[in-house]
Each structure stands twice: as structure tokens, then as C-alpha cells.
Tab-separated table of C-alpha atoms and ligand atoms in Angstrom:
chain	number	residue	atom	x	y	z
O	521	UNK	CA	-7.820	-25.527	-16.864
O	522	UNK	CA	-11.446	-24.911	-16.884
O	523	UNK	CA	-13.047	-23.781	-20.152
O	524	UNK	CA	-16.635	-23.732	-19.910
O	525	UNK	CA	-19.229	-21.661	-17.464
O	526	UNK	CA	-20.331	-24.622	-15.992
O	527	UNK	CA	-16.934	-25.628	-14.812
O	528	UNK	CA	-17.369	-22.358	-12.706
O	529	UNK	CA	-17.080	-22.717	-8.906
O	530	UNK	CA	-20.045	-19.734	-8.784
O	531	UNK	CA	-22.275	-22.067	-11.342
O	532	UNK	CA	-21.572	-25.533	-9.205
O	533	UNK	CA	-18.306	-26.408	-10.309
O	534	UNK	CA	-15.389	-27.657	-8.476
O	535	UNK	CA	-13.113	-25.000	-6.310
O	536	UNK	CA	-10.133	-23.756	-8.751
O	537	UNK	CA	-8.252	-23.534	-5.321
O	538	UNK	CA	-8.314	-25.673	-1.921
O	539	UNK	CA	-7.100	-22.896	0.125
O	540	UNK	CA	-7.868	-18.980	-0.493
O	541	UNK	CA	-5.217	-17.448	-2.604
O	542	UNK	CA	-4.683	-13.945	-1.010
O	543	UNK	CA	-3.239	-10.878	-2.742
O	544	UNK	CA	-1.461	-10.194	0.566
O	545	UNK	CA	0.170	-13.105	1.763
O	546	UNK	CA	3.352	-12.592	2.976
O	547	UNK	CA	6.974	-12.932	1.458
O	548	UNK	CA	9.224	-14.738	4.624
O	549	UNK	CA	12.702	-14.589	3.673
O	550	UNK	CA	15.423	-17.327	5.352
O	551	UNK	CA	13.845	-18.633	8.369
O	552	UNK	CA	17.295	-20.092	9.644
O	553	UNK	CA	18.519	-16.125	10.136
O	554	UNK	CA	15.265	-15.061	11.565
O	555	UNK	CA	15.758	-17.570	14.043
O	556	UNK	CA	19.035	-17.338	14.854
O	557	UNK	CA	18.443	-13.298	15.672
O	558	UNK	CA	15.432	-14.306	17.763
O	559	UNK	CA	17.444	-16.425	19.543
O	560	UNK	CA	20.494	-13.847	20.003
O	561	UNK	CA	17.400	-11.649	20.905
O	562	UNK	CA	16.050	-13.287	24.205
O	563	UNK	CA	19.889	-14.430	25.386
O	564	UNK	CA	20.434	-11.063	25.214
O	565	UNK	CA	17.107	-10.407	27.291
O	566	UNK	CA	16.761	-7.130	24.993
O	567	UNK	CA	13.068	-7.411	23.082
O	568	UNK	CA	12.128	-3.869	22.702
O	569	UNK	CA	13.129	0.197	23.371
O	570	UNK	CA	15.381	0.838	20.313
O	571	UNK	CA	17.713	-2.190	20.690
O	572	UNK	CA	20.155	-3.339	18.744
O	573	UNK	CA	17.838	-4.779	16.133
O	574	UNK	CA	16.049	-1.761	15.457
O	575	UNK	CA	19.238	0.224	15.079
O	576	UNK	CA	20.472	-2.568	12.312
O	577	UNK	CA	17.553	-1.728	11.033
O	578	UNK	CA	16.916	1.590	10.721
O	579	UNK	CA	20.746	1.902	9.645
O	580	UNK	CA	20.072	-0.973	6.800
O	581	UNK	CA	17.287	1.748	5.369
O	582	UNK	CA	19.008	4.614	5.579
O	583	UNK	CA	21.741	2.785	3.928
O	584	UNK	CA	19.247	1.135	0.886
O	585	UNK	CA	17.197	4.358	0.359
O	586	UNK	CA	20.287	7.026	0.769
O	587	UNK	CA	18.885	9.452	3.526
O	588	UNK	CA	20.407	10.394	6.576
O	589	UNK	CA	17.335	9.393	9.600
O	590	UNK	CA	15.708	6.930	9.867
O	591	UNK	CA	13.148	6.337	12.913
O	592	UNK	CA	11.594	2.529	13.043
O	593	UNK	CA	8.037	2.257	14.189
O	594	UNK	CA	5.488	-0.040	15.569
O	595	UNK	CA	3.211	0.475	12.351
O	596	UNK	CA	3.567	3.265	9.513
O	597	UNK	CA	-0.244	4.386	10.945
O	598	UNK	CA	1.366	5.196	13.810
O	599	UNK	CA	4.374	6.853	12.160
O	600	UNK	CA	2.014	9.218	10.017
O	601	UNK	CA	0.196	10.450	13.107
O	602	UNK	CA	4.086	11.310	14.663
O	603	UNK	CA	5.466	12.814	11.537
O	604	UNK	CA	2.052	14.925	11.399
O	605	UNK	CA	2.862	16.340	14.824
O	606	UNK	CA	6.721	16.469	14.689
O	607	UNK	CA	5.570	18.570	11.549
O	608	UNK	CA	3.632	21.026	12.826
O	609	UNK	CA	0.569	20.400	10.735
O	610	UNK	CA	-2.617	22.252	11.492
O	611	UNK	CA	-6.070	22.397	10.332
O	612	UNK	CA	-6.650	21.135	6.686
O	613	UNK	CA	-4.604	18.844	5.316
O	614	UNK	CA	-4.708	17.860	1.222
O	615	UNK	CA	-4.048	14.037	0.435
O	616	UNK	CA	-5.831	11.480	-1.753
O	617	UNK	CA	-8.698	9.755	-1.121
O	618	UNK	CA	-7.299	6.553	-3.421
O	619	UNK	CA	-5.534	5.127	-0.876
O	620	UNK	CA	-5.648	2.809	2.192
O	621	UNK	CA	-8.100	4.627	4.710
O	622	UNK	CA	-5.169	4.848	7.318
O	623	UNK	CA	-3.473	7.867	5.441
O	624	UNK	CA	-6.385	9.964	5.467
O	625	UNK	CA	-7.532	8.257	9.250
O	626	UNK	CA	-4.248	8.894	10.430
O	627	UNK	CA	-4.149	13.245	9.877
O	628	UNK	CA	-7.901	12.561	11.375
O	629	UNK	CA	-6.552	10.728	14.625
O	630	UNK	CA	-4.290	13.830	15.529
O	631	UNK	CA	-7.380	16.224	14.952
O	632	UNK	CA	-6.380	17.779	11.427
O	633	UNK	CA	-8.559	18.039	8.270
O	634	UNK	CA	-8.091	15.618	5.677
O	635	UNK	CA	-9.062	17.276	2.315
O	636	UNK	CA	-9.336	15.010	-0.735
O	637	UNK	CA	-8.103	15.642	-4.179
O	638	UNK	CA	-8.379	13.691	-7.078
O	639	UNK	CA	-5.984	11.597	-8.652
O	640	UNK	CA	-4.454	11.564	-12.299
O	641	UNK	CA	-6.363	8.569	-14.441
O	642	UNK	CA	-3.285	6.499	-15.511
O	643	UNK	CA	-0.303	7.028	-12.153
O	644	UNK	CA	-3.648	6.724	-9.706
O	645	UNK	CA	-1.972	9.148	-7.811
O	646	UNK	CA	-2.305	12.912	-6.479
O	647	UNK	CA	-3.243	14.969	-9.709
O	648	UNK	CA	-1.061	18.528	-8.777
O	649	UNK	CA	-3.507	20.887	-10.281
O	650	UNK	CA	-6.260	18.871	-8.260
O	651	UNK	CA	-4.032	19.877	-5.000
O	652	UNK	CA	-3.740	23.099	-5.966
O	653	UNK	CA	-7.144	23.890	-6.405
O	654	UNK	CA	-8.368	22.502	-3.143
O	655	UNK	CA	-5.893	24.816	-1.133
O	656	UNK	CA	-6.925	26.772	1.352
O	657	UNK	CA	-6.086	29.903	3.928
O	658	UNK	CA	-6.424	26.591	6.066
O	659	UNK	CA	-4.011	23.992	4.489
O	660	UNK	CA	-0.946	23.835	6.046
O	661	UNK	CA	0.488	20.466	3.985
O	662	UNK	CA	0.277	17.807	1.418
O	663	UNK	CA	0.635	14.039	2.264
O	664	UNK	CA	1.059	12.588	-1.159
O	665	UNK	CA	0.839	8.844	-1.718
O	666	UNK	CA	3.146	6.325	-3.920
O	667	UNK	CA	0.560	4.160	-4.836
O	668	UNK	CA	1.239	0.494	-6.021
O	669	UNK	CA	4.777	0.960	-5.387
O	670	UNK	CA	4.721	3.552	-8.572
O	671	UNK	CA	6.296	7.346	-7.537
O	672	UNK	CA	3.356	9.934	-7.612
O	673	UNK	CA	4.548	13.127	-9.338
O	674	UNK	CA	6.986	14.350	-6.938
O	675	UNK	CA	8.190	17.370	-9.136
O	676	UNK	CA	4.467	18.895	-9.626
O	677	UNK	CA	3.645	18.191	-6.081
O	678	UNK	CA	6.937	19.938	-5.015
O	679	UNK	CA	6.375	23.211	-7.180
O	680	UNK	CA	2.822	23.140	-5.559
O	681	UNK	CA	4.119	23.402	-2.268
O	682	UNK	CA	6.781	25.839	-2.546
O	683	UNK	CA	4.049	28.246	-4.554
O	684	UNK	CA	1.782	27.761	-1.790
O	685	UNK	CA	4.501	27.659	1.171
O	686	UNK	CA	3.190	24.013	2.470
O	687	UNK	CA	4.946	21.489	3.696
O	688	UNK	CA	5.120	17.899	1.726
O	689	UNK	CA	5.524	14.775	2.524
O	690	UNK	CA	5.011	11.246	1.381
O	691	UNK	CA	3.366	8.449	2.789
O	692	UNK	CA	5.212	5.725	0.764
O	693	UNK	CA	4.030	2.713	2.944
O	694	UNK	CA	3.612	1.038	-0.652
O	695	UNK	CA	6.717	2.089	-2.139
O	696	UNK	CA	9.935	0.229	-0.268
O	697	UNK	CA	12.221	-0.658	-2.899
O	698	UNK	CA	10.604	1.680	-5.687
O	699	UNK	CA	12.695	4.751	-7.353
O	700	UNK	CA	11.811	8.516	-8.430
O	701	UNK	CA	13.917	9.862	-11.283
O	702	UNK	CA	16.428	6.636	-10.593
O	703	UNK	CA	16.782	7.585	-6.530
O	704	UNK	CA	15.386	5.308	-4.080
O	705	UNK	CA	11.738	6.448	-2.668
O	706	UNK	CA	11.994	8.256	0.216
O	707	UNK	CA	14.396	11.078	-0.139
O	708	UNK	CA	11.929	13.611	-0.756
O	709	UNK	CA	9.710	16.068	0.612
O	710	UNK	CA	10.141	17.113	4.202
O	711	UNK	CA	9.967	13.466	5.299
O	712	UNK	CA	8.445	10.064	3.913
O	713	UNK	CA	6.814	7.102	5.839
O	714	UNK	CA	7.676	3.770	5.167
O	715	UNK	CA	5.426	0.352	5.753
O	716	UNK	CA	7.014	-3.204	7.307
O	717	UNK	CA	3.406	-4.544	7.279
O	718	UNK	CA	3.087	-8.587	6.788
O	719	UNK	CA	1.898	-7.803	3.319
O	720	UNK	CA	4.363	-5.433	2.279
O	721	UNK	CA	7.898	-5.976	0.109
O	722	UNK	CA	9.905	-5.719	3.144
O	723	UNK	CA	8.040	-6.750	6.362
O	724	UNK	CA	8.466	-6.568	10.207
O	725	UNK	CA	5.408	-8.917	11.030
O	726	UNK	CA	3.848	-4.707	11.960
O	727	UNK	CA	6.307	-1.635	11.548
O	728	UNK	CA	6.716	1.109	9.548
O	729	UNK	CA	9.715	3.840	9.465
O	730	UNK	CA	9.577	7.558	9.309
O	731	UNK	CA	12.346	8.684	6.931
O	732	UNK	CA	14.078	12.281	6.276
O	733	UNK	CA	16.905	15.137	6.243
O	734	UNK	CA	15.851	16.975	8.726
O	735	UNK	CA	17.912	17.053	11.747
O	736	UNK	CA	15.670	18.776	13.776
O	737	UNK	CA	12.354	16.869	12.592
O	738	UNK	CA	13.954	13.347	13.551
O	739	UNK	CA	15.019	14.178	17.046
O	740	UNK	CA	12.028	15.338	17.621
O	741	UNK	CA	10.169	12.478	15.844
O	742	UNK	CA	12.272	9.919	18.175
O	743	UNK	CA	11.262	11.752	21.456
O	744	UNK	CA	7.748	11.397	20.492
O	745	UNK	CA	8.367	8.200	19.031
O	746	UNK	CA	9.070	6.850	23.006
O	747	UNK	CA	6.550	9.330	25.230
O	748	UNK	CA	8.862	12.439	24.695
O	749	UNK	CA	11.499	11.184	26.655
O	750	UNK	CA	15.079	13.104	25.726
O	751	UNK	CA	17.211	10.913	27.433
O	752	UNK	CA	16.620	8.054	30.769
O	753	UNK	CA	14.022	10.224	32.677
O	754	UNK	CA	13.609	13.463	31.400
O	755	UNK	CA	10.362	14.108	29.258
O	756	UNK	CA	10.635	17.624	27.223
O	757	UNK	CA	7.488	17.159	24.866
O	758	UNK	CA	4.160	15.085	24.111
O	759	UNK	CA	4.902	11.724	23.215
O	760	UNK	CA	3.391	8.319	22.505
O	761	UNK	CA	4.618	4.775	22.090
O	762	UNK	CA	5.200	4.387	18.840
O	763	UNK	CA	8.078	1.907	18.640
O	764	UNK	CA	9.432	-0.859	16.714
O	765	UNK	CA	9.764	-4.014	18.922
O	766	UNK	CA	13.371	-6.393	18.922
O	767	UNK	CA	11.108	-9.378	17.091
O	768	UNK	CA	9.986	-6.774	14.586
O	769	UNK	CA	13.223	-5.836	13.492
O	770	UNK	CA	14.778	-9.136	13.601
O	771	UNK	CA	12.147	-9.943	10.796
O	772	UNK	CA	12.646	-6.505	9.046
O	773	UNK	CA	16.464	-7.525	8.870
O	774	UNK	CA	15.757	-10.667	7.792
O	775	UNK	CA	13.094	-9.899	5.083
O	776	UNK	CA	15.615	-6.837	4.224
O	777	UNK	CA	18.078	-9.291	3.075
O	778	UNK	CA	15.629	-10.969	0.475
O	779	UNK	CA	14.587	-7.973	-1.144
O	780	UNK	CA	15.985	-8.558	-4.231
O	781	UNK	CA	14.806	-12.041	-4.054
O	782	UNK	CA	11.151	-10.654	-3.366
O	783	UNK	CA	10.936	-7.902	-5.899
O	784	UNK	CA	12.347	-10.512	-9.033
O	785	UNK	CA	8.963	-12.936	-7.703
O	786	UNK	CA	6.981	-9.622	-8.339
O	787	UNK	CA	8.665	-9.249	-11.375
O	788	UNK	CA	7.937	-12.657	-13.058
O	789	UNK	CA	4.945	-12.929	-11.492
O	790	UNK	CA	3.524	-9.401	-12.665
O	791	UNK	CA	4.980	-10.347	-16.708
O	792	UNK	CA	3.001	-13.157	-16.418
O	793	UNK	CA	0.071	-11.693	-16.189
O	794	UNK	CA	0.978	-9.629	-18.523
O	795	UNK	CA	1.813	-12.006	-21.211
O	796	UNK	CA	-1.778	-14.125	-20.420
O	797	UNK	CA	-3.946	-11.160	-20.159
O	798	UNK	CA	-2.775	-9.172	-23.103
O	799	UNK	CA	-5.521	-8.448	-25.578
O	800	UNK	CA	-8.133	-9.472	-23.701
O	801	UNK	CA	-10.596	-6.944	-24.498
O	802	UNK	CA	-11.907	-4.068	-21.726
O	803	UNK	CA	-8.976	-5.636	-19.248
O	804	UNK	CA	-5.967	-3.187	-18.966
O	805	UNK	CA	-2.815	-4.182	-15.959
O	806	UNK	CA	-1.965	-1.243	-14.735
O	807	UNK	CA	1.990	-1.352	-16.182
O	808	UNK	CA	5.494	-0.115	-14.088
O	809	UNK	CA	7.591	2.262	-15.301
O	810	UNK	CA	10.797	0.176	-16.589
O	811	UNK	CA	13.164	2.954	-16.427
O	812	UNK	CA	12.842	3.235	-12.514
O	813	UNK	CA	13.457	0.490	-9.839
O	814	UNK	CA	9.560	-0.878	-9.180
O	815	UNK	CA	8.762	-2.872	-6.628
O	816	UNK	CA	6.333	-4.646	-8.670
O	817	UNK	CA	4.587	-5.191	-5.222
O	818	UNK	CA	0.717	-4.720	-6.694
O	819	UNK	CA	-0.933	-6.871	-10.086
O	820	UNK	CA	-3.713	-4.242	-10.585
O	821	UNK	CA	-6.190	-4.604	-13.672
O	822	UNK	CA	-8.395	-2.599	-14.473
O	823	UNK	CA	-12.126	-3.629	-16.271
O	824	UNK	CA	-14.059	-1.270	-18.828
O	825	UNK	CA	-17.735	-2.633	-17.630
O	826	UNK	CA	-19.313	-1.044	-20.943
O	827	UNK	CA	-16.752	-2.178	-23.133
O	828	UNK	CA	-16.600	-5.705	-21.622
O	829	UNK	CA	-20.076	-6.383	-20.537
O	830	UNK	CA	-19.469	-7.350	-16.774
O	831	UNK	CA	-18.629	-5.390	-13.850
O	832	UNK	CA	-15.244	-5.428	-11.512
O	833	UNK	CA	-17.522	-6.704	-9.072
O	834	UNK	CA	-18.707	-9.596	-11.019
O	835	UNK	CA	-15.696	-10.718	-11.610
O	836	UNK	CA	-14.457	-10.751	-8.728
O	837	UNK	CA	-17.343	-12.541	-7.614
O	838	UNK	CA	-16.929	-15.348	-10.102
O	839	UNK	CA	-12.661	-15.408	-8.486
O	840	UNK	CA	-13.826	-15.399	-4.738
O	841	UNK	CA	-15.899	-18.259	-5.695
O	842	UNK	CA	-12.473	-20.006	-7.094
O	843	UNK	CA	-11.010	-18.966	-3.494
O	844	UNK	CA	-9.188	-16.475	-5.437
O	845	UNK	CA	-9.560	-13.423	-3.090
O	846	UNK	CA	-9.080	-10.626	-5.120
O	847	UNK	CA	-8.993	-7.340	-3.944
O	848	UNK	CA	-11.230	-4.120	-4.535
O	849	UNK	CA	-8.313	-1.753	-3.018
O	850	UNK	CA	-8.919	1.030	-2.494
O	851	UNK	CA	-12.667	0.929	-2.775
O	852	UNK	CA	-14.892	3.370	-3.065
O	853	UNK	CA	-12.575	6.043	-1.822
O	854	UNK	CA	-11.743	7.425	1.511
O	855	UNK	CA	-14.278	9.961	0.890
O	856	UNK	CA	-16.871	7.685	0.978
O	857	UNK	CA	-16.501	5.543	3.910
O	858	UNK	CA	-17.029	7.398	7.592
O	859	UNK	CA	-16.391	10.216	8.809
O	860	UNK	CA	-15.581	11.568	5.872
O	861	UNK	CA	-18.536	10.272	4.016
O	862	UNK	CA	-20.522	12.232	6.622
O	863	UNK	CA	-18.923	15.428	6.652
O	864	UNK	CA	-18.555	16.529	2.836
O	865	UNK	CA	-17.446	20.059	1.893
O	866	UNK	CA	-20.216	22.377	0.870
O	867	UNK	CA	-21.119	21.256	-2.631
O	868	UNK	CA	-19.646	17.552	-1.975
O	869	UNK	CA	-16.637	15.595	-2.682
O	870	UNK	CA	-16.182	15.976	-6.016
O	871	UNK	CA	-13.659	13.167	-7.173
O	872	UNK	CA	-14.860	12.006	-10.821
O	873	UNK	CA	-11.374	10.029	-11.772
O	874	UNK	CA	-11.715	8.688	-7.977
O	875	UNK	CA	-14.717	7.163	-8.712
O	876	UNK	CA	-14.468	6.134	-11.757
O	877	UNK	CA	-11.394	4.207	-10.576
O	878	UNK	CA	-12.047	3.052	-7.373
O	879	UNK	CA	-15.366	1.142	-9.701
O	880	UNK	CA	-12.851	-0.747	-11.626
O	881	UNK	CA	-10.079	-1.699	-10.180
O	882	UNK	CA	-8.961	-5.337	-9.086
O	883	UNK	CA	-5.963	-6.214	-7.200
O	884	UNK	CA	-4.830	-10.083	-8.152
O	885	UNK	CA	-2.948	-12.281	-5.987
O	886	UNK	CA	1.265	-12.034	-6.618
O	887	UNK	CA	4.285	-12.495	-4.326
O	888	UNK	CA	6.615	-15.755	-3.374
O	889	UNK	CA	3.157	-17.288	-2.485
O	890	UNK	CA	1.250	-17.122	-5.773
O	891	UNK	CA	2.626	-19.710	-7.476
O	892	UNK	CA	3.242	-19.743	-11.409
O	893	UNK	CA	1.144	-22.254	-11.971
O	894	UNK	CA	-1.704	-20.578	-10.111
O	895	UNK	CA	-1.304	-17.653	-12.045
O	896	UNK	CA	-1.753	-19.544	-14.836
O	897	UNK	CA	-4.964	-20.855	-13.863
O	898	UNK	CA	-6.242	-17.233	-12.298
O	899	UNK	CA	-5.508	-15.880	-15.868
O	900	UNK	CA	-7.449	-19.404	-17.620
O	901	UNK	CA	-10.248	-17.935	-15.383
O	902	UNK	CA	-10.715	-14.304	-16.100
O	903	UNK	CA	-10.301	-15.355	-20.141
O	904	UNK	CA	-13.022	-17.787	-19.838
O	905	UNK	CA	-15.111	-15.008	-17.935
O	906	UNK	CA	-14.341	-12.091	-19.690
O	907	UNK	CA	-14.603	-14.136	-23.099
O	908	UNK	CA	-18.529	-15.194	-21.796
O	909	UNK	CA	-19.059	-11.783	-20.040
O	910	UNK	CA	-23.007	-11.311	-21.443
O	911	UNK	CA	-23.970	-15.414	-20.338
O	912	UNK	CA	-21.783	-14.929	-16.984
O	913	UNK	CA	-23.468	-12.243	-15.994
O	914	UNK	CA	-26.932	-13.182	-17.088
O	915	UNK	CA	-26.118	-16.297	-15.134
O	916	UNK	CA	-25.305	-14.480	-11.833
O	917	UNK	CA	-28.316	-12.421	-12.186
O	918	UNK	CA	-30.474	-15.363	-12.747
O	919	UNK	CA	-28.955	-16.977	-9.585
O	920	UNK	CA	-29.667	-14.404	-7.490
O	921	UNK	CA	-33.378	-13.894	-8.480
O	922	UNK	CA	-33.348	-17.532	-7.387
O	923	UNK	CA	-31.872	-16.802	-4.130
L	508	T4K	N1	-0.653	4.112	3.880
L	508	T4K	C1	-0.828	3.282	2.849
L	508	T4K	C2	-0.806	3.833	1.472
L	508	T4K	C3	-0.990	1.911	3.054
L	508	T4K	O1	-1.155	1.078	2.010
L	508	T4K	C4	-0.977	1.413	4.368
L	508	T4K	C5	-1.193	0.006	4.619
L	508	T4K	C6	-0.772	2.328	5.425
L	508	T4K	C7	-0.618	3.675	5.138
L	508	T4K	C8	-0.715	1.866	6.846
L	508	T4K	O2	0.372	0.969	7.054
L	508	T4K	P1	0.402	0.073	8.397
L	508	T4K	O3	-0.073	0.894	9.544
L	508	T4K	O4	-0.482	-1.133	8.134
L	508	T4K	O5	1.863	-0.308	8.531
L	508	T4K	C9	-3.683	-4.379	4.087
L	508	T4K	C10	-2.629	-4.086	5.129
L	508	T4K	O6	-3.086	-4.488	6.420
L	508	T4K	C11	-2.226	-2.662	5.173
L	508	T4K	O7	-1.014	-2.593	5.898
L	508	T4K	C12	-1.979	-2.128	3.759
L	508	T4K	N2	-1.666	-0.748	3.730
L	508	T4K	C13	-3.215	-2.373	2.918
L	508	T4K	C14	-3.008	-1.894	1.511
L	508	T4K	O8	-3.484	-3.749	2.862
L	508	T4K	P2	-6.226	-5.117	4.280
L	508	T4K	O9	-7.386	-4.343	4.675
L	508	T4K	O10	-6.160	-5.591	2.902
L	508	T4K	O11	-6.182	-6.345	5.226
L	508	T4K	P3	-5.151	-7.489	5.642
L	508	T4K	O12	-3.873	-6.918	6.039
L	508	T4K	O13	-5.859	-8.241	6.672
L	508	T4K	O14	-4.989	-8.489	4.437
L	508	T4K	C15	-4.392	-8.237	3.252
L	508	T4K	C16	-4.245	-9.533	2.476
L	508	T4K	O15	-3.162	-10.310	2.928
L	508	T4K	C17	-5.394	-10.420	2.532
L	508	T4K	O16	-5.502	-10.895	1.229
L	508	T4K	C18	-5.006	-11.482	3.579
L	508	T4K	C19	-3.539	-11.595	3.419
L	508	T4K	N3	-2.734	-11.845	4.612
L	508	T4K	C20	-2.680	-10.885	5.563
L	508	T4K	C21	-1.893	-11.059	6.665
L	508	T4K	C22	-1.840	-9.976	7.733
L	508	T4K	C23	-1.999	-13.017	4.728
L	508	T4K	O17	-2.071	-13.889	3.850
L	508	T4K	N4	-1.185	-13.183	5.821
L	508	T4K	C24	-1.098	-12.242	6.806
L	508	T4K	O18	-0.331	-12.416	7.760
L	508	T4K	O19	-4.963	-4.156	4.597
């Protein structure tokens, strides 16, 4: 364990870690049954076109989250841009701009309006009265996000939308496994979208899922999910290709299985930190809520630069040096990368607790391939940093008047 600066991989010392340590890298689940369905996969000569896999699948998740369709997808991009359509949506659109770029990119693909509100300081997620002061004789809908596998405020966003007669609906790519008020994410709202990414809980290699209770809104969903056909050859409406392959589902099935498995690793791995980082001063992890079912799928901390004297970015400066490649999600806001950066509102975004959050956030490496031990040593290292905050940053500064 190092305990001095000079022991620092950004002041000359030795590499904490041979290989990078990613936040992201995936959980795999039992290779033997992955196999064995590939296998029963290409006997059967059946790899894509909502086979067999993909109906195990989408039947496994409507089973684990309680709803009544599910629709499998290529990628949960993809199944945003569908549900958006299937929906009716039209012109502005209010979500958060704290979140992966692809749910405000995704309204923007299929020509609506993203509008950004801000989010509530301590969930991270879609403040209600923010919402309900950017509405509009334009805004037709709300596409709330679960961030970091934690519910956003269903029950405030709900009594939004029925004042304001606008339809909701969740992108919960982060949230597979996660509960609201004890019942499995994805139940609410006039549908929910679901990510199978590599680096999700549950993952398809790519996929995502569009989930809901709407008769009507999944039949049309799974027309457009395969070019708007209705049945062999007939095509009734506008459709794209947004489905899940056979090899993608095997691996959904497969990771499916382990998700237990998965979200204990979280689990341990996020308490942990916990336990090592408590009372370190300006460092706060973001906690779960204990009396729901949490994925645990994110470590987020988050640094007070004037109470500890060094910036998010400095540290994670000092970590990527340690091949510990820490991640500034979702920085610096949807609102501030392009187009949206380019087209503000008269008067400008105005997202103070986005900003202020998006500056001081840092996601940490967790998941069946962070080991224990090298949370250990990750924690060893922000200590030391955070401990010598005033010399490691007059360090860095030094270094790079001498670059
Ligand atoms: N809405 C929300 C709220 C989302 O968070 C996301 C996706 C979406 C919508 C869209 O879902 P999809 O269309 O992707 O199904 C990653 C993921 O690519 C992205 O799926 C995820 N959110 C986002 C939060 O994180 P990046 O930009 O961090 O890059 P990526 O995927 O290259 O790498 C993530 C980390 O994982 C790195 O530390 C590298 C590591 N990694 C990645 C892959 C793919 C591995 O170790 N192994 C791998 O196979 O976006």
C-alpha cells in the first residue's frame, strides 16, 4: 500500500495496477450455459428475428420485474427512439440532462425537443418542481431517468404528469434489478426502457428491452421493433430494425441467471468502500436506499473541492495515473455537449444543481471484476491523496508548468 506522494504513479512511482481497472467491465455469468445455448443456437440454425432466445428472454423479465410486455431490443438507444414513436411524442420533450447523452440524443434522433430540467442534489435525479416549471404549450412528455440504479421520484413525477396531461415514462437502462416503493423498476409510467449493455447488471453483450401495460403500445412497439411488419409480409406502419439478436439473448439468459450473484458483488464491493472511505473529509459515496432492492450497480463519490483542497479532476488524474480509470459520468451535462450546447433556450440552460454535480462526481471501479483487494488499494490511494490534497495539487501544478 503506498503511503507517501512520491510513491505516486503521477509523481514517478510505480503503476498501482498492471492492467486498467475499468468501472465498466463486465459481469459474465456461467460460461458452460452460455455455451451450451450458443451451441443449441446454430444447430438450430435460428440466430436472430425474435427466436426462441429472445422470447425466454423477454418472458424471464416480465416474469422478474412483474409487468405484462416485454419487447427485447438490439440496444436500449434504440428502444427509446421506438417507445418515443410508439408513444406519440411530439415537439418538446422534458428529461434530465444528468444522464448518459443517449437519453436526451435519442428524443433528438426521432426529431423531438429535448428540454432539460434540473435534478434534486442528493437522488441526482429529475427534481418534479424543476419539470414542472419547464412545461410548455409544447411538451407533450417526461422521460425520467433512474440514475445509478436508485428510483427517481416516481410519485412527484406522476402527479406532474397527470396535472399537466403528459405522458411519462422511464428510461431505467441503469436500474435492472432496482425497486420503487418495494416493486421491481419498471412497472411504471406509460412504459420503461431497460439496458443489456456489456456494462450493465444484466447484459446481452448490446440490448435493451422496452417494458409496459399497455396492450396497444407493445404491439405497436413490436411492429416497429421489425420494419412495421404485422405478420410474414404485410407492413401496416413505419418501422426500423430494432431487434435483439439469438447470441444476445443467449447471454441475457445466461447473465439473467446470475443476477443475484452480481448484485451481492455490488453489494460487498460498494460497503467496502464505504467502510474505507468513511470520514475522510470533503469525500461523500453517494449511499442506496436499504429499504428497496438496489442494484448497487454504480460506487459514486462525490468531492467538496473547497472543503478538501483538490478538484474531482485531480483526483482522478492522480487514479488514471494508477490505471485506475475512474469515471466523470455524466460530465458536464447533456446540456453542454452538442447540439444542445449550441442551441440554448432564450436566457440559457439554467441547471445550477447540474453543474454543480456533474463538477464533482467520480464513478470508481466495482463489479465481479474489481477485486477486494483492489478496492483496498483504490481506497489506500484516494486517503493518501485526499489526506495531502494542498502538496498533491501543488505538485501537479508544478508538473505541468514544467511540461
Ligand atoms: N440511458 C441511460 C441512462 C444509460 O446509462 C444508457 C447507457 C443508455 C440510455 C443507452 O443504453 P444502450 O444503448 O448502451 O443500451 C457506457 C455504456 O456504453 C452505456 O451503455 C451506459 N449507458 C453508460 C453509462 O456507460 P461509456 O461511454 O462509459 O463507454 P464504454 O461502454 O465504452 O465503457 C464503459 C466502461 O466499461 C469503461 O470503463 C470500459 C469498460 N468496458 C466496456 C466494455 C464495452 C469493459 O471493460 N468491457 C467492455 O466490454 O458508456
Amino acid at each position: 500500500m503506498k503511503s507517501t506522494l512520491e510513491e505516486l504513479a503521477v509523481f514517478g512511482g510505480p503503476v498501482a495496477f498492471e492492467r486498467p481497472l475499468h468501472v465498466g467491465a463486465p459481469n459474465i455469468g456461467s460460461r458452460r450455459h452460455l455455451f451450451q445455448r450458443l451451441n443449441i443456437m446454430l444447430d438450430a440454425r435460428w440466430l436472430t428475428n425474435d427466436g426462441p432466445y429472445v422470447q425466454q428472454f423477454e418472458q424471464a423479465i416480465r416474469q422478474q420485474i412483474g409487468i405484462k410486455h416485454c419487447i427485447g431490443t438490439c440496444n436500449a438507444t434504440v428502444a427509446l427512439e421506438i417507445l418515443v414513436r410508439a408513444a406519440g411524442l411530439s415537439g418538446e420533450v422534458i428529461v434530465p440532462a444528468f444522464t448518459f447523452v443517449a437519453t436526451a440524443h435519442a428524443l433528438r434522433w426521432v426529431g423531438l425537443t429535448p428540454v432539460f430540467a434540473d435534478i434534486h442534489p442528493s437522488s441526482h435525479t429529475l427534481d418534479p418542481a424543476a419539470v414542472e416549471a419547464a412545461i410548455t404549450p409544447r411538451t407533450s412528455g417526461i422521460m425520467a431517468v433512474h440514475l445509478w440504479g436508485r428510483p427517481c421520484d416516481v410519485d412527484g413525477l406522476e402527479a406532474v404528469a397527470a396535472r399537466h396531461d403528459l405522458v411519462l415514462a422511464f428510461d431505467a437502462a441503469q436500474a435492472v434489478g432496482s425497486s420503487y416503493r418495494g416493486k421491481p423498476i419498471g412497472q411504471r409510467g406509460l412504459a420503461e426502457v431497460l439496458s443489456f449493455h456489456a456494462t450493465k447488471i444484466v447484459n446481452s453483450f448490446e440490448g435493451g428491452a422496452i417494458v409496459t401495460n399497455d396492450d396497444e403500445l407493445a404491439e405497436r412497439v413490436r411492429r416497429m421493433r421489425c420494419f412495421g411488419f404485422s405478420d410474414y409480409d404485410t407492413v401496416t406502419a413505419l418501422g426500423i430494425n430494432g431487434k435483439m439478436t439469438e447470441a444476445a439473448a443467449a447471454m441475457g439468459l445466461t447473465s439473467l441467471e446470475s443476477l443475484s450473484t452480481f448484485v451481492d458483488a455490488n453489494k460487498s464491493r460498494h460497503e467496502l468502500y464505504g467502510r474505507l472511505l468513511s470520514g475522510t473529509p470533503g469525500l461523500t459515496l453517494l449511499p442506496y436506499d436499504e429499504r428497496e432492492r438496489c442494484n448497487y450497480q454504480y460506487v459514486v463519490v462525490e468531492i467538496d473541492e473547497p472543503s478538501v483542497g483538490l478538484s474531482r479532476d485531480e483526483l482522478q488524474r492522480v487514479l488514471f495515473a494508477e490505471n485506475i480509470l475512474a469515471r466523470r459520468y455524466f460530465y458536464p451535462g447533456c446540456h453542454r455537449v452538442e447540439p444542445y450546447a449550441s442551441e440554448p433556450p432564450t436566457g440559457g440552460w439554467r441547471l445550477p444543481v447540474t453543474d454543480r454535480i456533474a463538477g464533482r462526481v467520480l464513478c470508481l471501479p466495482t463489479g465481479t471484476a474489481a477485486s477486494l483487494a483492489a478496492i483496498r488499494q483504490i481506497c489506500g490511494l484516494i486517503r493518501l491523496t485526499l489526506a495531502r490534497a494542498h502538496d498533491v495539487r501543488r505538485r501537479l501544478q508544478a508538473r505541468e508548468v514544467a511540461l
